[in-house]
Short mmCIF file of C-alpha atoms in Angstrom, two decimals:
data_model
loop_
_atom_site.label_atom_id
_atom_site.label_comp_id
_atom_site.label_asym_id
_atom_site.label_seq_id
_atom_site.Cartn_x
_atom_site.Cartn_y
_atom_site.Cartn_z
CA MET A 13 -75.55 24.14 -113.71
CA THR A 14 -74.46 20.71 -112.62
CA MET A 15 -72.53 20.50 -109.42
CA PRO A 16 -69.34 18.49 -109.42
CA ALA A 17 -69.76 15.13 -107.71
CA ARG A 18 -69.15 15.23 -103.99
CA PRO A 19 -65.99 13.40 -103.05
CA GLN A 20 -66.93 9.95 -101.82
CA ARG A 21 -65.53 8.79 -98.53
CA ASN A 22 -64.33 5.27 -98.10
CA TRP A 23 -66.60 4.64 -95.10
CA PRO A 24 -65.48 1.12 -94.15
CA LEU A 25 -61.84 2.31 -94.03
CA TRP A 26 -62.77 5.37 -91.98
CA ILE A 27 -64.78 3.38 -89.47
CA GLY A 28 -62.02 0.81 -89.23
CA VAL A 29 -59.34 3.43 -88.60
CA ILE A 30 -61.39 5.27 -85.99
CA ALA A 31 -62.38 2.05 -84.24
CA PHE A 32 -58.71 1.06 -84.12
CA LEU A 33 -57.67 4.45 -82.70
CA VAL A 34 -60.36 4.38 -80.03
CA ALA A 35 -59.67 0.77 -79.09
CA MET A 36 -55.93 1.41 -78.88
CA THR A 37 -56.47 4.49 -76.72
CA VAL A 38 -58.90 2.80 -74.33
CA TRP A 39 -56.65 -0.25 -74.03
CA SER A 40 -53.60 1.91 -73.38
CA ALA A 41 -55.37 4.16 -70.90
CA TYR A 42 -56.58 1.10 -69.02
CA GLY A 43 -53.14 -0.47 -69.19
CA ILE A 44 -51.27 2.46 -67.69
CA GLY A 45 -53.92 3.11 -65.05
CA PHE A 46 -55.13 6.44 -66.34
CA SER A 47 -57.52 7.49 -63.61
CA LEU A 48 -58.74 10.91 -62.66
CA VAL A 49 -59.51 9.67 -59.15
CA GLU A 50 -55.87 8.89 -58.61
CA ILE A 51 -54.74 12.28 -59.87
CA LEU A 52 -57.19 14.04 -57.57
CA CYS A 53 -56.09 11.96 -54.59
CA ASN A 54 -52.45 12.64 -55.30
CA ILE A 55 -52.77 16.31 -56.06
CA ALA A 56 -52.24 17.24 -52.41
CA GLY A 57 -48.89 15.49 -52.36
CA GLY A 58 -48.12 17.10 -55.70
CA THR A 59 -48.70 20.64 -54.49
CA ARG A 60 -46.51 19.97 -51.48
CA LEU A 61 -43.78 18.84 -53.82
CA LEU A 62 -44.16 21.94 -55.94
CA GLU A 63 -43.94 24.11 -52.84
CA GLU A 64 -40.79 22.31 -51.78
CA SER A 65 -39.21 22.64 -55.21
CA TRP A 66 -39.57 26.42 -55.19
CA PRO A 67 -37.54 28.59 -54.78
CA PRO A 68 -34.54 26.81 -56.32
CA ASP A 69 -31.50 26.46 -54.09
CA PHE A 70 -29.17 29.00 -55.69
CA GLY A 71 -26.45 28.19 -53.19
CA PHE A 72 -26.11 24.89 -55.01
CA LEU A 73 -25.24 26.55 -58.31
CA PRO A 74 -21.42 26.69 -57.91
CA ARG A 75 -21.30 22.93 -57.39
CA LEU A 76 -22.93 22.43 -60.78
CA ALA A 77 -20.19 24.00 -62.89
CA GLU A 78 -17.91 20.98 -62.95
CA PRO A 79 -20.51 18.31 -63.80
CA MET A 80 -22.07 20.63 -66.39
CA LEU A 81 -18.69 20.95 -68.06
CA GLU A 82 -18.29 17.18 -67.93
CA THR A 83 -21.65 16.89 -69.67
CA VAL A 84 -20.40 19.10 -72.50
CA PHE A 85 -17.14 17.11 -72.75
CA ILE A 86 -19.09 13.86 -73.06
CA ALA A 87 -21.21 15.35 -75.82
CA ILE A 88 -18.13 16.63 -77.69
CA ILE A 89 -16.38 13.24 -77.60
CA GLY A 90 -19.53 11.41 -78.64
CA THR A 91 -20.15 13.78 -81.53
CA VAL A 92 -16.57 13.80 -82.85
CA VAL A 93 -15.93 10.04 -82.70
CA GLY A 94 -19.46 9.20 -83.79
CA GLY A 95 -19.34 11.78 -86.56
CA ILE A 96 -16.13 10.31 -87.98
CA LEU A 97 -17.35 6.72 -87.76
CA ALA A 98 -20.63 7.72 -89.37
CA ILE A 99 -18.90 8.72 -92.62
CA PRO A 100 -18.04 5.19 -93.84
CA MET A 101 -21.26 3.81 -92.37
CA ALA A 102 -23.34 6.35 -94.30
CA VAL A 103 -21.45 5.83 -97.57
CA LEU A 104 -21.92 2.07 -97.38
CA ALA A 105 -25.59 2.54 -96.52
CA ALA A 106 -26.24 4.74 -99.57
CA ARG A 107 -27.73 2.58 -102.31
CA ASN A 108 -26.03 4.48 -105.14
CA LEU A 109 -22.52 4.42 -103.65
CA SER A 110 -22.29 1.12 -101.79
CA PRO A 111 -19.89 -1.26 -103.55
CA ASP A 112 -22.33 -4.16 -103.64
CA LYS A 113 -25.86 -5.09 -102.64
CA PHE A 114 -24.79 -7.26 -99.74
CA THR A 115 -22.69 -4.55 -98.03
CA TRP A 116 -25.52 -2.08 -98.50
CA PHE A 117 -28.11 -4.44 -97.07
CA ALA A 118 -25.98 -5.49 -94.11
CA ASP A 119 -24.93 -1.95 -93.18
CA ARG A 120 -28.37 -0.47 -93.55
CA ASN A 121 -30.02 -3.09 -91.38
CA PHE A 122 -27.24 -2.96 -88.81
CA MET A 123 -27.83 0.80 -88.53
CA ASN A 124 -31.59 0.26 -88.26
CA ILE A 125 -31.03 -2.12 -85.37
CA LEU A 126 -28.65 0.31 -83.65
CA ARG A 127 -31.30 2.99 -83.98
CA THR A 128 -34.01 0.98 -82.25
CA LEU A 129 -32.28 1.22 -78.87
CA PRO A 130 -32.60 4.54 -77.04
CA ASP A 131 -29.49 6.42 -75.88
CA LEU A 132 -29.99 5.53 -72.22
CA PHE A 133 -29.99 1.81 -73.04
CA TRP A 134 -26.54 2.23 -74.57
CA ALA A 135 -25.49 4.18 -71.50
CA MET A 136 -26.66 1.38 -69.20
CA LEU A 137 -24.84 -1.22 -71.28
CA PHE A 138 -21.57 0.69 -71.40
CA ALA A 139 -21.79 1.61 -67.72
CA THR A 140 -22.00 -2.10 -67.01
CA ALA A 141 -19.19 -2.98 -69.42
CA VAL A 142 -16.59 -0.30 -68.62
CA GLY A 143 -17.74 0.93 -65.21
CA PHE A 144 -19.75 3.93 -64.05
CA GLY A 145 -18.52 7.34 -65.16
CA PRO A 146 -18.19 9.69 -68.10
CA VAL A 147 -16.30 7.21 -70.30
CA ALA A 148 -19.42 5.03 -70.48
CA GLY A 149 -21.45 8.10 -71.40
CA ALA A 150 -19.05 9.11 -74.16
CA LEU A 151 -19.16 5.59 -75.64
CA ALA A 152 -22.96 5.50 -75.49
CA LEU A 153 -23.24 8.83 -77.28
CA THR A 154 -20.73 7.65 -79.89
CA VAL A 155 -22.97 4.74 -80.86
CA PHE A 156 -26.04 6.96 -80.78
CA THR A 157 -24.35 9.59 -82.99
CA VAL A 158 -23.25 7.02 -85.57
CA ALA A 159 -26.83 5.81 -85.79
CA VAL A 160 -28.31 9.30 -86.16
CA ILE A 161 -25.83 10.81 -88.63
CA SER A 162 -25.43 7.74 -90.82
CA LYS A 163 -29.18 7.45 -91.26
CA LEU A 164 -29.71 11.09 -92.19
CA TRP A 165 -26.56 11.49 -94.25
CA SER A 166 -26.98 8.29 -96.26
CA GLU A 167 -30.27 9.78 -97.45
CA SER A 168 -28.47 12.97 -98.55
CA LEU A 169 -25.86 10.86 -100.32
CA GLU A 170 -28.58 8.98 -102.15
CA SER A 171 -29.94 12.21 -103.59
CA ILE A 172 -26.65 13.60 -104.99
CA ASP A 173 -26.07 14.10 -108.70
CA MET A 174 -24.40 10.87 -109.86
CA GLY A 175 -22.83 12.53 -112.92
CA LEU A 176 -19.72 13.59 -111.04
CA PRO A 177 -18.95 10.25 -109.40
CA GLU A 178 -19.55 8.49 -112.71
CA ALA A 179 -17.19 10.88 -114.48
CA ILE A 180 -14.47 10.04 -111.95
CA ARG A 181 -14.99 6.32 -112.53
CA ALA A 182 -14.95 6.95 -116.29
CA VAL A 183 -11.53 8.63 -116.21
CA GLY A 184 -10.12 5.72 -114.21
CA GLY A 185 -10.61 6.77 -110.59
CA ASN A 186 -11.07 3.97 -108.11
CA TRP A 187 -13.96 3.57 -105.69
CA PHE A 188 -12.29 5.59 -102.91
CA GLN A 189 -11.47 8.46 -105.25
CA MET A 190 -15.02 8.45 -106.53
CA ILE A 191 -16.35 8.72 -102.96
CA GLN A 192 -13.76 11.26 -101.83
CA PHE A 193 -13.91 13.65 -104.78
CA GLY A 194 -17.22 12.83 -106.43
CA ALA A 195 -19.72 12.08 -103.70
CA ILE A 196 -18.70 13.54 -100.35
CA PRO A 197 -18.09 17.15 -101.47
CA GLN A 198 -21.63 17.31 -102.86
CA ALA A 199 -23.15 16.37 -99.51
CA MET A 200 -20.62 18.07 -97.23
CA GLN A 201 -22.94 20.88 -96.14
CA HIS A 202 -25.57 18.36 -95.08
CA TYR A 203 -22.94 16.48 -93.14
CA VAL A 204 -21.91 19.55 -91.17
CA SER A 205 -25.47 20.47 -90.38
CA TYR A 206 -26.32 16.90 -89.31
CA ALA A 207 -23.21 16.79 -87.14
CA LEU A 208 -24.29 19.99 -85.39
CA TYR A 209 -27.79 18.58 -85.01
CA ALA A 210 -26.32 15.44 -83.48
CA PHE A 211 -24.31 17.62 -81.11
CA GLU A 212 -27.52 19.31 -79.95
CA LEU A 213 -29.14 15.91 -79.41
CA ASN A 214 -26.06 14.74 -77.55
CA ILE A 215 -26.05 17.71 -75.20
CA ARG A 216 -29.65 16.91 -74.30
CA ALA A 217 -28.89 13.22 -73.99
CA SER A 218 -25.73 13.73 -71.94
CA VAL A 219 -27.77 15.62 -69.34
CA VAL A 220 -29.74 12.47 -68.51
CA LEU A 221 -26.93 9.92 -68.94
CA GLY A 222 -26.01 10.39 -65.30
CA LEU A 223 -29.35 8.92 -64.21
CA VAL A 224 -27.93 5.51 -65.06
CA GLY A 225 -24.44 6.33 -63.80
CA ALA A 226 -22.82 7.35 -67.07
CA GLY A 227 -21.36 10.67 -65.96
CA GLY A 228 -22.27 14.31 -66.34
CA ILE A 229 -24.72 16.50 -64.48
CA GLY A 230 -27.34 13.75 -64.39
CA MET A 231 -25.41 11.97 -61.64
CA ILE A 232 -25.88 14.89 -59.26
CA LEU A 233 -29.49 15.13 -60.35
CA GLU A 234 -30.01 11.47 -59.48
CA THR A 235 -28.56 11.79 -55.96
CA GLN A 236 -30.58 14.92 -55.18
CA ARG A 237 -33.72 13.31 -56.55
CA ALA A 238 -33.21 10.17 -54.51
CA ASN A 239 -32.88 12.34 -51.38
CA PHE A 240 -36.01 14.33 -52.31
CA GLU A 241 -34.02 17.60 -52.30
CA TYR A 242 -36.41 19.10 -54.80
CA GLU A 243 -35.26 22.69 -54.42
CA ARG A 244 -31.87 21.46 -55.66
CA VAL A 245 -33.48 19.38 -58.41
CA THR A 246 -35.20 22.53 -59.64
CA MET A 247 -31.91 24.41 -59.58
CA ILE A 248 -30.20 21.69 -61.63
CA ILE A 249 -33.00 21.55 -64.17
CA LEU A 250 -33.02 25.33 -64.56
CA ALA A 251 -29.25 25.36 -65.08
CA VAL A 252 -29.55 22.55 -67.62
CA LEU A 253 -32.30 24.36 -69.51
CA VAL A 254 -30.30 27.55 -69.77
CA ALA A 255 -27.18 25.68 -70.89
CA VAL A 256 -29.09 23.61 -73.46
CA LEU A 257 -30.85 26.65 -74.90
CA VAL A 258 -27.60 28.64 -75.15
CA ILE A 259 -25.74 25.80 -76.86
CA GLU A 260 -28.61 25.20 -79.26
CA GLU A 261 -28.77 28.87 -80.11
CA ILE A 262 -25.05 28.87 -80.97
CA SER A 263 -25.31 25.65 -82.95
CA GLU A 264 -28.36 26.86 -84.85
CA SER A 265 -26.72 30.15 -85.80
CA ILE A 266 -23.70 28.21 -87.16
CA ARG A 267 -26.02 25.92 -89.10
CA LYS A 268 -27.89 28.88 -90.58
CA ARG A 269 -24.68 30.55 -91.66
CA LEU A 270 -23.52 27.37 -93.39
CA THR A 271 -26.64 26.79 -95.43
CA MET B 20 -10.74 39.74 -120.54
CA SER B 21 -7.34 38.72 -119.32
CA ASN B 22 -6.46 35.16 -120.03
CA ASN B 23 -2.90 35.00 -118.84
CA LEU B 24 -3.31 32.51 -115.98
CA SER B 25 -0.61 29.89 -116.32
CA HIS B 26 -1.39 26.23 -116.54
CA ALA B 27 -0.03 25.61 -113.06
CA GLU B 28 -2.31 28.23 -111.57
CA LEU B 29 -5.32 26.82 -113.36
CA LEU B 30 -4.65 23.38 -112.01
CA LYS B 31 -4.16 24.56 -108.45
CA ARG B 32 -6.62 22.84 -106.16
CA PRO B 33 -9.11 25.28 -104.71
CA GLY B 34 -9.01 23.90 -101.17
CA ASN B 35 -5.39 24.62 -100.37
CA ARG B 36 -5.65 27.87 -98.51
CA ILE B 37 -6.27 28.26 -94.78
CA GLY B 38 -9.96 28.98 -94.61
CA PHE B 39 -12.87 28.58 -92.27
CA GLY B 40 -12.85 24.82 -92.64
CA THR B 41 -9.24 24.43 -91.53
CA ILE B 42 -9.71 26.64 -88.49
CA ALA B 43 -12.91 24.85 -87.55
CA THR B 44 -11.16 21.48 -87.83
CA PHE B 45 -8.37 22.62 -85.51
CA VAL B 46 -10.81 24.07 -82.97
CA ILE B 47 -12.87 20.88 -82.95
CA ALA B 48 -9.75 18.72 -82.63
CA ALA B 49 -8.51 20.86 -79.73
CA LEU B 50 -11.88 20.68 -77.95
CA PHE B 51 -11.95 16.94 -78.52
CA PHE B 52 -8.55 16.32 -76.91
CA VAL B 53 -9.32 18.66 -74.02
CA SER B 54 -12.54 16.68 -73.46
CA LEU B 55 -10.74 13.34 -73.57
CA PHE B 56 -8.23 14.60 -71.02
CA ALA B 57 -10.90 16.14 -68.80
CA ILE B 58 -13.01 13.02 -68.41
CA GLY B 59 -9.92 10.85 -67.97
CA PHE B 60 -10.31 8.87 -71.17
CA THR B 61 -6.65 7.92 -71.31
CA PRO B 62 -5.15 5.48 -73.84
CA GLU B 63 -4.97 2.75 -71.17
CA ARG B 64 -8.66 3.30 -70.50
CA MET B 65 -9.41 2.99 -74.21
CA LEU B 66 -7.61 -0.33 -74.38
CA GLU B 67 -9.81 -1.65 -71.59
CA VAL B 68 -13.00 -0.89 -73.50
CA PRO B 69 -13.05 -3.80 -76.00
CA GLY B 70 -12.30 -6.28 -73.21
CA GLY B 71 -15.08 -4.96 -71.00
CA VAL B 72 -17.58 -4.98 -73.85
CA ALA B 73 -16.56 -8.48 -74.91
CA GLU B 74 -16.86 -9.74 -71.35
CA VAL B 75 -20.39 -8.44 -70.94
CA LEU B 76 -21.39 -9.67 -74.39
CA SER B 77 -20.08 -13.16 -73.64
CA PHE B 78 -22.58 -13.46 -70.77
CA PHE B 79 -25.44 -12.39 -73.03
CA TRP B 80 -25.82 -15.74 -74.70
CA PRO B 81 -27.98 -17.72 -74.36
CA ALA B 82 -30.66 -15.15 -73.63
CA ASP B 83 -33.19 -16.08 -70.97
CA MET B 84 -36.23 -15.94 -73.23
CA ALA B 85 -38.57 -17.47 -70.63
CA TYR B 86 -37.96 -14.34 -68.56
CA GLY B 87 -38.43 -12.37 -71.76
CA TRP B 88 -41.93 -13.65 -72.48
CA GLU B 89 -43.00 -13.58 -68.86
CA ARG B 90 -41.63 -10.28 -67.59
CA VAL B 91 -40.14 -8.23 -70.42
CA LEU B 92 -42.95 -8.40 -72.94
CA PRO B 93 -45.56 -6.95 -70.52
CA ALA B 94 -43.10 -4.12 -69.75
CA ILE B 95 -42.61 -3.43 -73.46
CA ILE B 96 -46.37 -3.40 -73.96
CA GLU B 97 -46.61 -0.91 -71.12
CA SER B 98 -43.98 1.24 -72.87
CA ILE B 99 -46.07 1.17 -76.05
CA GLN B 100 -49.17 2.17 -74.10
CA ILE B 101 -47.28 5.03 -72.47
CA ALA B 102 -46.06 6.22 -75.86
CA TRP B 103 -49.56 5.96 -77.33
CA ILE B 104 -51.30 7.93 -74.57
CA GLY B 105 -48.48 10.48 -74.61
CA THR B 106 -48.81 10.93 -78.35
CA ILE B 107 -52.61 11.24 -78.13
CA ILE B 108 -52.28 13.91 -75.42
CA ALA B 109 -49.71 15.77 -77.50
CA ALA B 110 -51.72 15.49 -80.71
CA ILE B 111 -54.87 16.90 -79.10
CA LEU B 112 -53.01 19.77 -77.45
CA SER B 113 -50.76 20.58 -80.38
CA LEU B 114 -53.35 20.77 -83.17
CA PRO B 115 -54.91 24.08 -82.07
CA LEU B 116 -51.50 25.37 -80.99
CA ALA B 117 -50.08 24.57 -84.44
CA LEU B 118 -52.83 26.59 -86.13
CA PHE B 119 -52.36 29.52 -83.73
CA GLY B 120 -48.61 29.22 -84.13
CA ALA B 121 -48.72 29.78 -87.88
CA ARG B 122 -47.15 33.11 -88.76
CA THR B 123 -49.30 33.49 -91.86
CA LEU B 124 -52.60 33.09 -90.00
CA PHE B 125 -52.04 34.76 -86.64
CA PRO B 126 -48.91 36.90 -86.86
CA ARG B 127 -49.01 38.20 -83.29
CA LEU B 128 -50.26 35.09 -81.51
CA ALA B 129 -47.70 32.97 -83.35
CA ARG B 130 -44.81 34.52 -81.47
CA VAL B 131 -46.28 33.58 -78.07
CA VAL B 132 -47.07 30.05 -79.22
CA LYS B 133 -43.55 29.59 -80.61
CA LEU B 134 -42.09 30.66 -77.27
CA ILE B 135 -44.25 28.12 -75.42
CA SER B 136 -43.32 25.33 -77.79
CA ALA B 137 -39.61 26.15 -77.58
CA THR B 138 -39.74 25.94 -73.78
CA ALA B 139 -41.63 22.65 -73.87
CA ARG B 140 -39.08 21.24 -76.31
CA ALA B 141 -36.14 22.16 -74.11
CA PHE B 142 -37.19 19.67 -71.39
CA PRO B 143 -36.06 16.09 -71.95
CA GLU B 144 -39.02 13.78 -71.13
CA ILE B 145 -37.12 12.12 -68.37
CA LEU B 146 -36.67 15.40 -66.46
CA LEU B 147 -40.40 16.06 -66.69
CA ALA B 148 -41.03 12.53 -65.45
CA ILE B 149 -38.92 13.31 -62.38
CA TYR B 150 -41.56 15.88 -61.45
CA PHE B 151 -44.60 13.89 -62.51
CA VAL B 152 -43.63 10.76 -60.60
CA PRO B 153 -44.12 12.35 -57.16
CA ILE B 154 -47.19 14.26 -58.33
CA VAL B 155 -49.26 11.44 -59.84
CA GLY B 156 -47.49 8.53 -58.21
CA LEU B 157 -44.93 5.99 -59.38
CA GLY B 158 -45.91 4.30 -62.59
CA ALA B 159 -46.84 4.47 -66.21
CA PHE B 160 -49.27 7.36 -65.98
CA ALA B 161 -46.52 9.76 -64.91
CA GLY B 162 -44.55 8.62 -67.94
CA ALA B 163 -47.44 9.20 -70.32
CA LEU B 164 -47.93 12.74 -69.00
CA ALA B 165 -44.22 13.50 -69.33
CA ILE B 166 -44.12 12.19 -72.89
CA GLY B 167 -47.29 14.07 -73.78
CA ILE B 168 -46.11 17.43 -72.48
CA SER B 169 -42.66 17.19 -74.02
CA SER B 170 -44.05 16.11 -77.40
CA VAL B 171 -46.39 19.10 -77.57
CA GLY B 172 -43.46 21.41 -78.25
CA MET B 173 -42.10 19.58 -81.25
CA LEU B 174 -45.51 18.77 -82.74
CA THR B 175 -46.60 22.41 -82.42
CA LYS B 176 -43.45 23.61 -84.14
CA LEU B 177 -43.66 21.10 -87.00
CA GLY B 178 -47.40 21.65 -87.40
CA ALA B 179 -47.01 25.41 -87.53
CA GLU B 180 -44.35 25.00 -90.20
CA VAL B 181 -46.73 22.88 -92.28
CA VAL B 182 -49.43 25.54 -92.01
CA ASP B 183 -46.91 28.26 -92.84
CA SER B 184 -45.94 26.53 -96.07
CA LEU B 185 -49.57 26.32 -97.18
CA ASP B 186 -50.77 28.02 -100.35
CA PHE B 187 -53.26 30.66 -99.23
CA GLY B 188 -55.49 30.66 -102.31
CA THR B 189 -58.14 28.49 -100.70
CA VAL B 190 -58.18 30.52 -97.48
CA GLU B 191 -58.75 33.69 -99.48
CA ALA B 192 -61.46 31.93 -101.50
CA VAL B 193 -63.36 31.01 -98.34
CA GLU B 194 -63.03 34.54 -96.98
CA ALA B 195 -64.03 36.06 -100.31
CA ALA B 196 -67.17 33.92 -100.26
CA GLY B 197 -68.02 35.43 -96.87
CA GLY B 198 -66.61 32.77 -94.55
CA SER B 199 -65.07 33.69 -91.23
CA ARG B 200 -61.49 32.99 -90.15
CA ILE B 201 -62.69 29.93 -88.25
CA LEU B 202 -64.57 28.60 -91.28
CA ALA B 203 -61.47 29.15 -93.38
CA LEU B 204 -59.49 27.12 -90.85
CA ARG B 205 -62.00 24.29 -90.97
CA TRP B 206 -62.54 24.10 -94.73
CA ALA B 207 -59.38 25.47 -96.29
CA VAL B 208 -56.48 24.96 -93.88
CA LEU B 209 -57.29 21.77 -92.01
CA PRO B 210 -57.95 19.47 -94.98
CA ALA B 211 -54.74 20.64 -96.63
CA VAL B 212 -52.42 20.29 -93.66
CA LEU B 213 -53.89 17.29 -91.85
CA PRO B 214 -52.15 14.51 -93.82
CA GLU B 215 -48.73 15.95 -93.14
CA ILE B 216 -49.55 16.72 -89.51
CA ILE B 217 -50.78 13.16 -88.98
CA ALA B 218 -47.54 11.89 -90.48
CA HIS B 219 -45.66 13.99 -87.91
CA TRP B 220 -47.83 12.48 -85.15
CA LEU B 221 -46.91 8.99 -86.28
CA PHE B 222 -43.24 9.90 -86.43
CA ARG B 223 -43.45 11.32 -82.94
CA PHE B 224 -45.09 8.08 -81.82
CA GLU B 225 -42.04 6.20 -83.10
CA LEU B 226 -39.75 8.56 -81.14
CA ASN B 227 -41.97 8.29 -78.06
CA ILE B 228 -41.64 4.51 -77.99
CA ARG B 229 -37.91 4.98 -77.47
CA ALA B 230 -38.48 7.77 -74.97
CA SER B 231 -40.97 5.73 -72.96
CA ALA B 232 -38.61 2.77 -72.97
CA VAL B 233 -36.12 4.74 -70.85
CA LEU B 234 -38.61 6.30 -68.45
CA GLY B 235 -38.50 3.26 -66.19
CA VAL B 236 -35.12 4.52 -65.03
CA VAL B 237 -36.88 7.14 -62.87
CA GLY B 238 -39.75 4.83 -61.95
CA ALA B 239 -42.22 5.96 -64.59
CA GLY B 240 -43.10 2.54 -65.96
CA GLY B 241 -42.03 0.60 -69.01
CA VAL B 242 -39.12 -1.56 -70.01
CA GLY B 243 -36.28 0.75 -68.93
CA GLY B 244 -36.62 -0.19 -65.27
CA VAL B 245 -36.42 -3.89 -66.15
CA LEU B 246 -33.18 -3.40 -68.08
CA LEU B 247 -31.69 -1.28 -65.30
CA ASN B 248 -32.48 -3.97 -62.72
CA THR B 249 -31.21 -6.91 -64.77
CA LEU B 250 -27.94 -5.09 -65.44
CA ARG B 251 -27.60 -3.96 -61.84
CA TYR B 252 -27.78 -7.56 -60.60
CA ARG B 253 -25.64 -8.67 -63.55
CA HIS B 254 -28.30 -11.04 -64.92
CA PHE B 255 -26.94 -10.60 -68.41
CA ASP B 256 -29.00 -13.38 -69.95
CA LYS B 257 -32.13 -11.56 -68.82
CA ALA B 258 -30.78 -8.24 -70.05
CA ALA B 259 -30.19 -9.87 -73.43
CA ALA B 260 -33.86 -10.88 -73.52
CA VAL B 261 -34.81 -7.24 -72.87
CA LEU B 262 -32.60 -6.02 -75.71
CA ILE B 263 -33.74 -8.65 -78.21
CA LEU B 264 -37.43 -8.08 -77.56
CA THR B 265 -37.06 -4.28 -77.57
CA ILE B 266 -35.23 -4.35 -80.89
CA LEU B 267 -37.82 -6.65 -82.49
CA VAL B 268 -40.84 -4.71 -81.25
CA VAL B 269 -39.42 -1.29 -82.13
CA LEU B 270 -38.37 -2.48 -85.60
CA ALA B 271 -41.87 -3.86 -86.22
CA ILE B 272 -43.57 -0.65 -85.10
CA ASP B 273 -41.15 1.54 -87.08
CA THR B 274 -41.80 -0.47 -90.22
CA VAL B 275 -45.59 -0.38 -89.93
CA SER B 276 -45.70 3.28 -88.90
CA GLY B 277 -43.27 4.30 -91.65
CA GLU B 278 -45.40 2.50 -94.24
CA ILE B 279 -48.57 4.25 -93.03
CA ARG B 280 -46.79 7.60 -93.05
CA ARG B 281 -45.74 7.11 -96.65
CA LYS B 282 -49.30 6.15 -97.63
CA ILE B 283 -50.77 9.20 -95.89
CA ILE B 284 -48.33 11.63 -97.47
CA ARG B 285 -48.94 10.20 -100.93
CA GLY B 286 -52.68 10.58 -100.25
#
């Protein structure tokens, strides 16, 4: 019996890849000052912090209700406005639906650039432009939501069955009618589930917006952190975790029912 | 079969009754307006927005690129290093967890692992960093730890899903030939799932670059602190340099990483 040939490895490629990974890791570790000595020296301070941060200050809980609600409001505004704006952006970024190559190219790359900046960068920019507070947070999440939904949904739109839109064009429908009746209904379920996903992301994001002064529960977190009131920080983080998990559970059950 | 529907009835549009969609739209609209009112986003406030944005933007140009090369680029490199170490930590921790979290391999253990990963996922990195900064000291290392721990959750979940979707023929073949569970993992499961899991690692690295960019806000290193400071002192030309360089670097890394991911998945 002859054995089948052993699969040959491309050794030069393997060695190259592994050398790159190791070099990158060593360089990064050196760059960020990864040192066990430092951890061991600091561990005493760390345990003191952990002792201070437990038990959480439950007396602080009532004061969290209002900012937590504000956090949810910011996320709702960001998701609704961003979700609506994302519809045209996604249609124009879908290769099969975009009216011409130039629009497609411009929109797609504009969205790619929007997506490179993290949500907190937008929050910092809007907080500078329109002043500290929840309005800046809502605007930041709007931009972030447009970027997230338009990216995901334009991919769904690219995978629809083009027979229906073509039929509408063939019987004399214009471009808008083709999009409205031929394309969007096919991808509507994806849109709803992406919008809910964006809402979940926004709830998480809106929690930390306050760290840069853009409203919500993060603003309280920032003041308590700056004053080293760690038993209150723990309380805030616990409250945030519970709220995030509950909202995600609701959102996920809606998403499951829709699909 | 009755066929006495009139023409008008046949042509009636199906969407014209009050259904779930209509109710949902009204609920969302109501929530939206309540939210606008609650945070004080009045029409006058909305009219101020374009002016404020335009004013800030007008100070952005010309960007202070000298500051960019001198101060911003090192901070961006530090962000990349934070993201890299964080991803490596998460990859090493999540690989065994992903295998143990697979329902098909370890039905009972999987439930515990899923619970752990769900909890880890619930923490935004920046909240973890708030704890790590006092523990390991101000700086990039705290950021890398925060990124690592919070990535473990998502990578474990995605990895376990990859293993769950695996065809179990090869596992059974190894066991039928007398191999143990561990041998089956090594020779049947790992080679099949690794390409997809590595693609998830790369994707998480792309996400972590963005996450590490904001960690500077709480003093955990990287470019976020630089942006916060330039905006705080209203040095908009310097802030513009931060934005331009961040966009360019992140775009470059996304492109390269996306290309590698596609290559790996195609095999």
